Amino acid sequence: MKLVHYDFSAPVELKDNFLCLAVENKTLFRKYCADLYAQSQGFDGEFIFFDGEQRLNFGKSGQIIFDLFSLSMKDKKLISGLYDCLKSLSDRQYQSEFALIVQQICSYLDRMNAECDLPIEYSENYLLSDLLKSAKVGFCEDFGSLAEKVISYMQAVGDFTDVKTLVFVNIRGYFDDAEYAEFLKHIAYSDISVVCLECAQPKRVGDEKILIIDDDVCEILVGSENL
């Protein structure tokens, strides 16, 4: 993944799917946050993400996250992606089992109908999504820590949506060094890329790559070795 912006002197490659963008100039930091949020809503902006040679539409394949506590595994896009995955699995391996379930449901409703004073009707075109919704199938949200929640959310986004890039705003202040190192480790092996947009230069953890834009709007690139 590569990040391009008109303010940057050159395109910036994400190292191990990750880049920390530390913007110390507060006016510029606010501008970048507003720009990325607008792009996430489908408007034009100055940030450009490339996956190889393909330019990505951030409105469709990106997400900016300001509040970690608002992240939910019950997000409609995640649940929709999960249902699509389970349907594909059912079609490949469990068609006969599901057909038997539908048959049993219809038989059950027929018996109920026989006991009613007035006839009832129902659809025999019972879909797997109907069963999943009625059983309230979803992701478990029993997390031991905020870091575990964020990592699980990232994995779900990578596995069950079309999002390829997540931008976290000021995430560094939530985690200690060990939690942050685990966060970076997960990103390196994930299917999505992550940009952490920080309003101050953070302590570097491991070999993370940091692009610093200081208060005088000068660029300092840390961790570009071996790229």
PDB file of C-alpha atoms in Angstrom, residues 30-223:
ATOM      1  CA  ARG A  30      -7.495  19.206  11.851  1.00  0.00           C
ATOM      2  CA  LYS A  31      -7.410  19.649   8.087  1.00  0.00           C
ATOM      3  CA  TYR A  32      -6.222  16.077   7.540  1.00  0.00           C
ATOM      4  CA  CYS A  33      -8.899  14.684   9.859  1.00  0.00           C
ATOM      5  CA  ALA A  34     -11.622  16.649   8.089  1.00  0.00           C
ATOM      6  CA  ASP A  35     -10.302  15.643   4.674  1.00  0.00           C
ATOM      7  CA  LEU A  36     -10.198  11.925   5.463  1.00  0.00           C
ATOM      8  CA  TYR A  37     -13.639  12.042   7.058  1.00  0.00           C
ATOM      9  CA  ALA A  38     -15.054  13.783   3.977  1.00  0.00           C
ATOM     10  CA  GLN A  39     -13.445  11.179   1.722  1.00  0.00           C
ATOM     11  CA  SER A  40     -14.931   8.386   3.847  1.00  0.00           C
ATOM     12  CA  GLN A  41     -18.333   9.936   3.123  1.00  0.00           C
ATOM     13  CA  GLY A  42     -17.706   9.852  -0.627  1.00  0.00           C
ATOM     14  CA  PHE A  43     -16.407  13.367  -1.206  1.00  0.00           C
ATOM     15  CA  ASP A  44     -13.179  14.295  -2.970  1.00  0.00           C
ATOM     16  CA  GLY A  45     -10.025  14.860  -0.964  1.00  0.00           C
ATOM     17  CA  GLU A  46      -6.267  15.170  -1.172  1.00  0.00           C
ATOM     18  CA  PHE A  47      -5.283  11.795   0.277  1.00  0.00           C
ATOM     19  CA  ILE A  48      -4.729   9.091  -2.334  1.00  0.00           C
ATOM     20  CA  PHE A  49      -4.238   5.411  -1.494  1.00  0.00           C
ATOM     21  CA  PHE A  50      -2.710   2.962  -3.959  1.00  0.00           C
ATOM     22  CA  ASP A  51      -2.829  -0.819  -3.731  1.00  0.00           C
ATOM     23  CA  GLY A  52      -0.025  -1.667  -6.111  1.00  0.00           C
ATOM     24  CA  GLU A  53      -0.839   0.374  -9.186  1.00  0.00           C
ATOM     25  CA  GLN A  54      -4.567   0.530  -8.424  1.00  0.00           C
ATOM     26  CA  ARG A  55      -5.901   3.773  -6.988  1.00  0.00           C
ATOM     27  CA  LEU A  56      -8.429   3.057  -4.250  1.00  0.00           C
ATOM     28  CA  ASN A  57     -11.676   4.887  -3.593  1.00  0.00           C
ATOM     29  CA  PHE A  58     -11.430   5.685   0.112  1.00  0.00           C
ATOM     30  CA  GLY A  59     -15.175   6.204   0.316  1.00  0.00           C
ATOM     31  CA  LYS A  60     -15.710   2.565  -0.634  1.00  0.00           C
ATOM     32  CA  SER A  61     -12.566   0.847   0.619  1.00  0.00           C
ATOM     33  CA  GLY A  62     -11.524   3.005   3.563  1.00  0.00           C
ATOM     34  CA  GLN A  63     -12.723   3.952   7.023  1.00  0.00           C
ATOM     35  CA  ILE A  64     -11.587   6.601   9.520  1.00  0.00           C
ATOM     36  CA  ILE A  65     -12.072   5.862  13.223  1.00  0.00           C
ATOM     37  CA  PHE A  66     -12.087   8.656  15.797  1.00  0.00           C
ATOM     38  CA  ASP A  67     -13.531   6.773  18.786  1.00  0.00           C
ATOM     39  CA  LEU A  68     -12.361   3.261  19.674  1.00  0.00           C
ATOM     40  CA  PHE A  69     -15.170   2.811  22.186  1.00  0.00           C
ATOM     41  CA  SER A  70     -17.785   3.239  19.451  1.00  0.00           C
ATOM     42  CA  LEU A  71     -16.468   0.267  17.471  1.00  0.00           C
ATOM     43  CA  SER A  72     -19.063  -2.490  17.329  1.00  0.00           C
ATOM     44  CA  MET A  73     -18.960  -6.025  16.010  1.00  0.00           C
ATOM     45  CA  LYS A  74     -22.700  -5.570  15.376  1.00  0.00           C
ATOM     46  CA  ASP A  75     -21.974  -3.127  12.559  1.00  0.00           C
ATOM     47  CA  LYS A  76     -24.377  -3.795   9.676  1.00  0.00           C
ATOM     48  CA  LYS A  77     -21.595  -4.241   7.107  1.00  0.00           C
ATOM     49  CA  LEU A  78     -19.813  -6.771   9.303  1.00  0.00           C
ATOM     50  CA  ILE A  79     -22.986  -8.769   9.956  1.00  0.00           C
ATOM     51  CA  SER A  80     -23.911  -8.683   6.267  1.00  0.00           C
ATOM     52  CA  GLY A  81     -20.453  -9.951   5.346  1.00  0.00           C
ATOM     53  CA  LEU A  82     -20.671 -12.681   7.978  1.00  0.00           C
ATOM     54  CA  TYR A  83     -24.051 -13.831   6.644  1.00  0.00           C
ATOM     55  CA  ASP A  84     -22.702 -13.923   3.092  1.00  0.00           C
ATOM     56  CA  CYS A  85     -19.779 -16.054   4.289  1.00  0.00           C
ATOM     57  CA  LEU A  86     -22.044 -18.464   6.190  1.00  0.00           C
ATOM     58  CA  LYS A  87     -24.393 -18.734   3.207  1.00  0.00           C
ATOM     59  CA  SER A  88     -21.469 -19.619   0.946  1.00  0.00           C
ATOM     60  CA  LEU A  89     -20.322 -22.221   3.472  1.00  0.00           C
ATOM     61  CA  SER A  90     -23.824 -23.668   3.719  1.00  0.00           C
ATOM     62  CA  ASP A  91     -24.183 -23.852  -0.072  1.00  0.00           C
ATOM     63  CA  ARG A  92     -20.865 -25.695  -0.351  1.00  0.00           C
ATOM     64  CA  GLN A  93     -21.130 -28.134   2.525  1.00  0.00           C
ATOM     65  CA  TYR A  94     -24.511 -28.118   4.255  1.00  0.00           C
ATOM     66  CA  GLN A  95     -27.209 -27.843   1.593  1.00  0.00           C
ATOM     67  CA  SER A  96     -28.911 -31.118   2.551  1.00  0.00           C
ATOM     68  CA  GLU A  97     -28.872 -30.229   6.265  1.00  0.00           C
ATOM     69  CA  PHE A  98     -30.472 -26.859   5.616  1.00  0.00           C
ATOM     70  CA  ALA A  99     -33.085 -28.409   3.306  1.00  0.00           C
ATOM     71  CA  LEU A 100     -33.994 -30.795   6.132  1.00  0.00           C
ATOM     72  CA  ILE A 101     -34.318 -27.869   8.561  1.00  0.00           C
ATOM     73  CA  VAL A 102     -36.685 -26.071   6.158  1.00  0.00           C
ATOM     74  CA  GLN A 103     -38.710 -29.260   5.744  1.00  0.00           C
ATOM     75  CA  GLN A 104     -39.038 -29.616   9.515  1.00  0.00           C
ATOM     76  CA  ILE A 105     -40.067 -25.965   9.926  1.00  0.00           C
ATOM     77  CA  CYS A 106     -42.761 -26.333   7.274  1.00  0.00           C
ATOM     78  CA  SER A 107     -43.995 -29.557   8.901  1.00  0.00           C
ATOM     79  CA  TYR A 108     -44.118 -27.814  12.275  1.00  0.00           C
ATOM     80  CA  LEU A 109     -46.113 -24.903  10.844  1.00  0.00           C
ATOM     81  CA  ASP A 110     -48.496 -27.329   9.121  1.00  0.00           C
ATOM     82  CA  ARG A 111     -49.249 -28.928  12.480  1.00  0.00           C
ATOM     83  CA  MET A 112     -49.787 -25.504  14.023  1.00  0.00           C
ATOM     84  CA  ASN A 113     -52.108 -24.617  11.158  1.00  0.00           C
ATOM     85  CA  ALA A 114     -54.209 -27.702  11.842  1.00  0.00           C
ATOM     86  CA  GLU A 115     -54.798 -26.478  15.401  1.00  0.00           C
ATOM     87  CA  CYS A 116     -55.840 -22.929  14.413  1.00  0.00           C
ATOM     88  CA  ASP A 117     -59.471 -21.894  14.046  1.00  0.00           C
ATOM     89  CA  LEU A 118     -58.559 -19.908  10.943  1.00  0.00           C
ATOM     90  CA  PRO A 119     -56.098 -21.077   8.286  1.00  0.00           C
ATOM     91  CA  ILE A 120     -52.636 -19.507   8.268  1.00  0.00           C
ATOM     92  CA  GLU A 121     -50.097 -19.162   5.495  1.00  0.00           C
ATOM     93  CA  TYR A 122     -46.344 -18.950   5.395  1.00  0.00           C
ATOM     94  CA  SER A 123     -43.501 -18.846   2.901  1.00  0.00           C
ATOM     95  CA  GLU A 124     -41.827 -22.111   2.065  1.00  0.00           C
ATOM     96  CA  ASN A 125     -38.914 -20.186   0.549  1.00  0.00           C
ATOM     97  CA  TYR A 126     -37.102 -20.118   3.857  1.00  0.00           C
ATOM     98  CA  LEU A 127     -33.634 -18.586   3.497  1.00  0.00           C
ATOM     99  CA  LEU A 128     -30.543 -19.152   5.569  1.00  0.00           C
ATOM    100  CA  SER A 129     -30.515 -15.443   6.379  1.00  0.00           C
ATOM    101  CA  ASP A 130     -33.973 -15.893   7.964  1.00  0.00           C
ATOM    102  CA  LEU A 131     -32.574 -18.572  10.253  1.00  0.00           C
ATOM    103  CA  LEU A 132     -29.473 -16.534  11.109  1.00  0.00           C
ATOM    104  CA  LYS A 133     -31.545 -13.461  11.966  1.00  0.00           C
ATOM    105  CA  SER A 134     -34.044 -15.399  14.078  1.00  0.00           C
ATOM    106  CA  ALA A 135     -31.152 -17.036  15.960  1.00  0.00           C
ATOM    107  CA  LYS A 136     -29.490 -13.603  16.353  1.00  0.00           C
ATOM    108  CA  VAL A 137     -26.237 -14.924  14.904  1.00  0.00           C
ATOM    109  CA  GLY A 138     -23.411 -12.422  15.265  1.00  0.00           C
ATOM    110  CA  PHE A 139     -19.876 -11.931  16.543  1.00  0.00           C
ATOM    111  CA  CYS A 140     -19.029 -12.468  20.190  1.00  0.00           C
ATOM    112  CA  GLU A 141     -18.151  -9.175  21.908  1.00  0.00           C
ATOM    113  CA  ASP A 142     -16.765 -10.577  25.143  1.00  0.00           C
ATOM    114  CA  PHE A 143     -13.353  -8.884  24.977  1.00  0.00           C
ATOM    115  CA  GLY A 144     -10.725  -8.947  27.683  1.00  0.00           C
ATOM    116  CA  SER A 145      -9.316  -5.547  26.737  1.00  0.00           C
ATOM    117  CA  LEU A 146      -9.767  -2.595  24.421  1.00  0.00           C
ATOM    118  CA  ALA A 147      -6.760  -3.770  22.393  1.00  0.00           C
ATOM    119  CA  GLU A 148      -8.397  -7.168  21.875  1.00  0.00           C
ATOM    120  CA  LYS A 149     -11.582  -5.440  20.739  1.00  0.00           C
ATOM    121  CA  VAL A 150      -9.731  -3.277  18.198  1.00  0.00           C
ATOM    122  CA  ILE A 151      -7.752  -6.233  16.834  1.00  0.00           C
ATOM    123  CA  SER A 152     -10.906  -8.350  16.514  1.00  0.00           C
ATOM    124  CA  TYR A 153     -12.668  -5.488  14.762  1.00  0.00           C
ATOM    125  CA  MET A 154      -9.795  -5.109  12.292  1.00  0.00           C
ATOM    126  CA  GLN A 155      -9.844  -8.829  11.563  1.00  0.00           C
ATOM    127  CA  ALA A 156     -13.601  -8.798  10.965  1.00  0.00           C
ATOM    128  CA  VAL A 157     -13.292  -5.785   8.653  1.00  0.00           C
ATOM    129  CA  GLY A 158     -10.548  -7.511   6.670  1.00  0.00           C
ATOM    130  CA  ASP A 159     -12.425 -10.818   6.447  1.00  0.00           C
ATOM    131  CA  PHE A 160     -16.006  -9.700   5.879  1.00  0.00           C
ATOM    132  CA  THR A 161     -16.007  -6.304   4.115  1.00  0.00           C
ATOM    133  CA  ASP A 162     -14.415  -4.627   1.097  1.00  0.00           C
ATOM    134  CA  VAL A 163     -12.503  -2.172   3.309  1.00  0.00           C
ATOM    135  CA  LYS A 164      -8.774  -2.253   2.618  1.00  0.00           C
ATOM    136  CA  THR A 165      -7.580   0.705   4.705  1.00  0.00           C
ATOM    137  CA  LEU A 166      -8.341   1.829   8.256  1.00  0.00           C
ATOM    138  CA  VAL A 167      -7.255   5.205   9.596  1.00  0.00           C
ATOM    139  CA  PHE A 168      -7.159   5.486  13.389  1.00  0.00           C
ATOM    140  CA  VAL A 169      -6.997   8.952  14.932  1.00  0.00           C
ATOM    141  CA  ASN A 170      -4.862   9.359  18.090  1.00  0.00           C
ATOM    142  CA  ILE A 171      -4.949   5.646  18.888  1.00  0.00           C
ATOM    143  CA  ARG A 172      -1.494   5.632  20.500  1.00  0.00           C
ATOM    144  CA  GLY A 173      -2.736   7.187  23.734  1.00  0.00           C
ATOM    145  CA  TYR A 174      -5.022   4.232  24.450  1.00  0.00           C
ATOM    146  CA  PHE A 175      -2.376   1.488  24.565  1.00  0.00           C
ATOM    147  CA  ASP A 176       0.789   0.722  26.474  1.00  0.00           C
ATOM    148  CA  ASP A 177       3.866  -0.377  24.538  1.00  0.00           C
ATOM    149  CA  ALA A 178       3.109  -4.105  24.801  1.00  0.00           C
ATOM    150  CA  GLU A 179      -0.473  -3.675  23.583  1.00  0.00           C
ATOM    151  CA  TYR A 180       0.667  -1.435  20.763  1.00  0.00           C
ATOM    152  CA  ALA A 181       3.339  -3.931  19.720  1.00  0.00           C
ATOM    153  CA  GLU A 182       0.668  -6.647  19.537  1.00  0.00           C
ATOM    154  CA  PHE A 183      -1.494  -4.269  17.492  1.00  0.00           C
ATOM    155  CA  LEU A 184       1.363  -3.745  15.004  1.00  0.00           C
ATOM    156  CA  LYS A 185       2.090  -7.479  14.858  1.00  0.00           C
ATOM    157  CA  HIS A 186      -1.499  -8.232  13.945  1.00  0.00           C
ATOM    158  CA  ILE A 187      -1.511  -5.575  11.213  1.00  0.00           C
ATOM    159  CA  ALA A 188       1.633  -7.021   9.620  1.00  0.00           C
ATOM    160  CA  TYR A 189      -0.182 -10.331   9.009  1.00  0.00           C
ATOM    161  CA  SER A 190      -3.605  -8.920   8.172  1.00  0.00           C
ATOM    162  CA  ASP A 191      -5.330  -8.282   4.853  1.00  0.00           C
ATOM    163  CA  ILE A 192      -5.821  -4.584   5.491  1.00  0.00           C
ATOM    164  CA  SER A 193      -3.537  -1.574   5.809  1.00  0.00           C
ATOM    165  CA  VAL A 194      -3.581   0.829   8.740  1.00  0.00           C
ATOM    166  CA  VAL A 195      -2.628   4.474   9.083  1.00  0.00           C
ATOM    167  CA  CYS A 196      -2.446   5.927  12.592  1.00  0.00           C
ATOM    168  CA  LEU A 197      -2.963   9.682  12.428  1.00  0.00           C
ATOM    169  CA  GLU A 198      -1.476  11.268  15.562  1.00  0.00           C
ATOM    170  CA  CYS A 199      -1.435  14.893  16.701  1.00  0.00           C
ATOM    171  CA  ALA A 200       1.999  14.493  18.326  1.00  0.00           C
ATOM    172  CA  GLN A 201       5.094  12.428  17.731  1.00  0.00           C
ATOM    173  CA  PRO A 202       4.661   9.187  19.679  1.00  0.00           C
ATOM    174  CA  LYS A 203       7.327   7.000  21.218  1.00  0.00           C
ATOM    175  CA  ARG A 204       8.456   4.592  18.534  1.00  0.00           C
ATOM    176  CA  VAL A 205       7.638   0.950  19.220  1.00  0.00           C
ATOM    177  CA  GLY A 206       9.640  -1.725  17.435  1.00  0.00           C
ATOM    178  CA  ASP A 207      10.476  -0.799  13.865  1.00  0.00           C
ATOM    179  CA  GLU A 208       7.242   1.030  13.077  1.00  0.00           C
ATOM    180  CA  LYS A 209       7.435   3.576  10.290  1.00  0.00           C
ATOM    181  CA  ILE A 210       6.597   7.169  11.288  1.00  0.00           C
ATOM    182  CA  LEU A 211       6.183  10.167   9.013  1.00  0.00           C
ATOM    183  CA  ILE A 212       6.437  13.275  11.166  1.00  0.00           C
ATOM    184  CA  ILE A 213       5.193  16.644   9.979  1.00  0.00           C
ATOM    185  CA  ASP A 214       6.421  19.107  12.563  1.00  0.00           C
ATOM    186  CA  ASP A 215       4.956  22.420  13.616  1.00  0.00           C
ATOM    187  CA  ASP A 216       6.891  24.156  10.822  1.00  0.00           C
ATOM    188  CA  VAL A 217       5.408  21.665   8.318  1.00  0.00           C
ATOM    189  CA  CYS A 218       8.757  19.988   7.705  1.00  0.00           C
ATOM    190  CA  GLU A 219       8.854  16.243   7.008  1.00  0.00           C
ATOM    191  CA  ILE A 220      10.869  13.738   9.019  1.00  0.00           C
ATOM    192  CA  LEU A 221      10.663  10.070   8.010  1.00  0.00           C
ATOM    193  CA  VAL A 222      11.575   7.530  10.684  1.00  0.00           C
ATOM    194  CA  GLY A 223      11.864   3.822   9.988  1.00  0.00           C
TER     195      GLY A 223
END
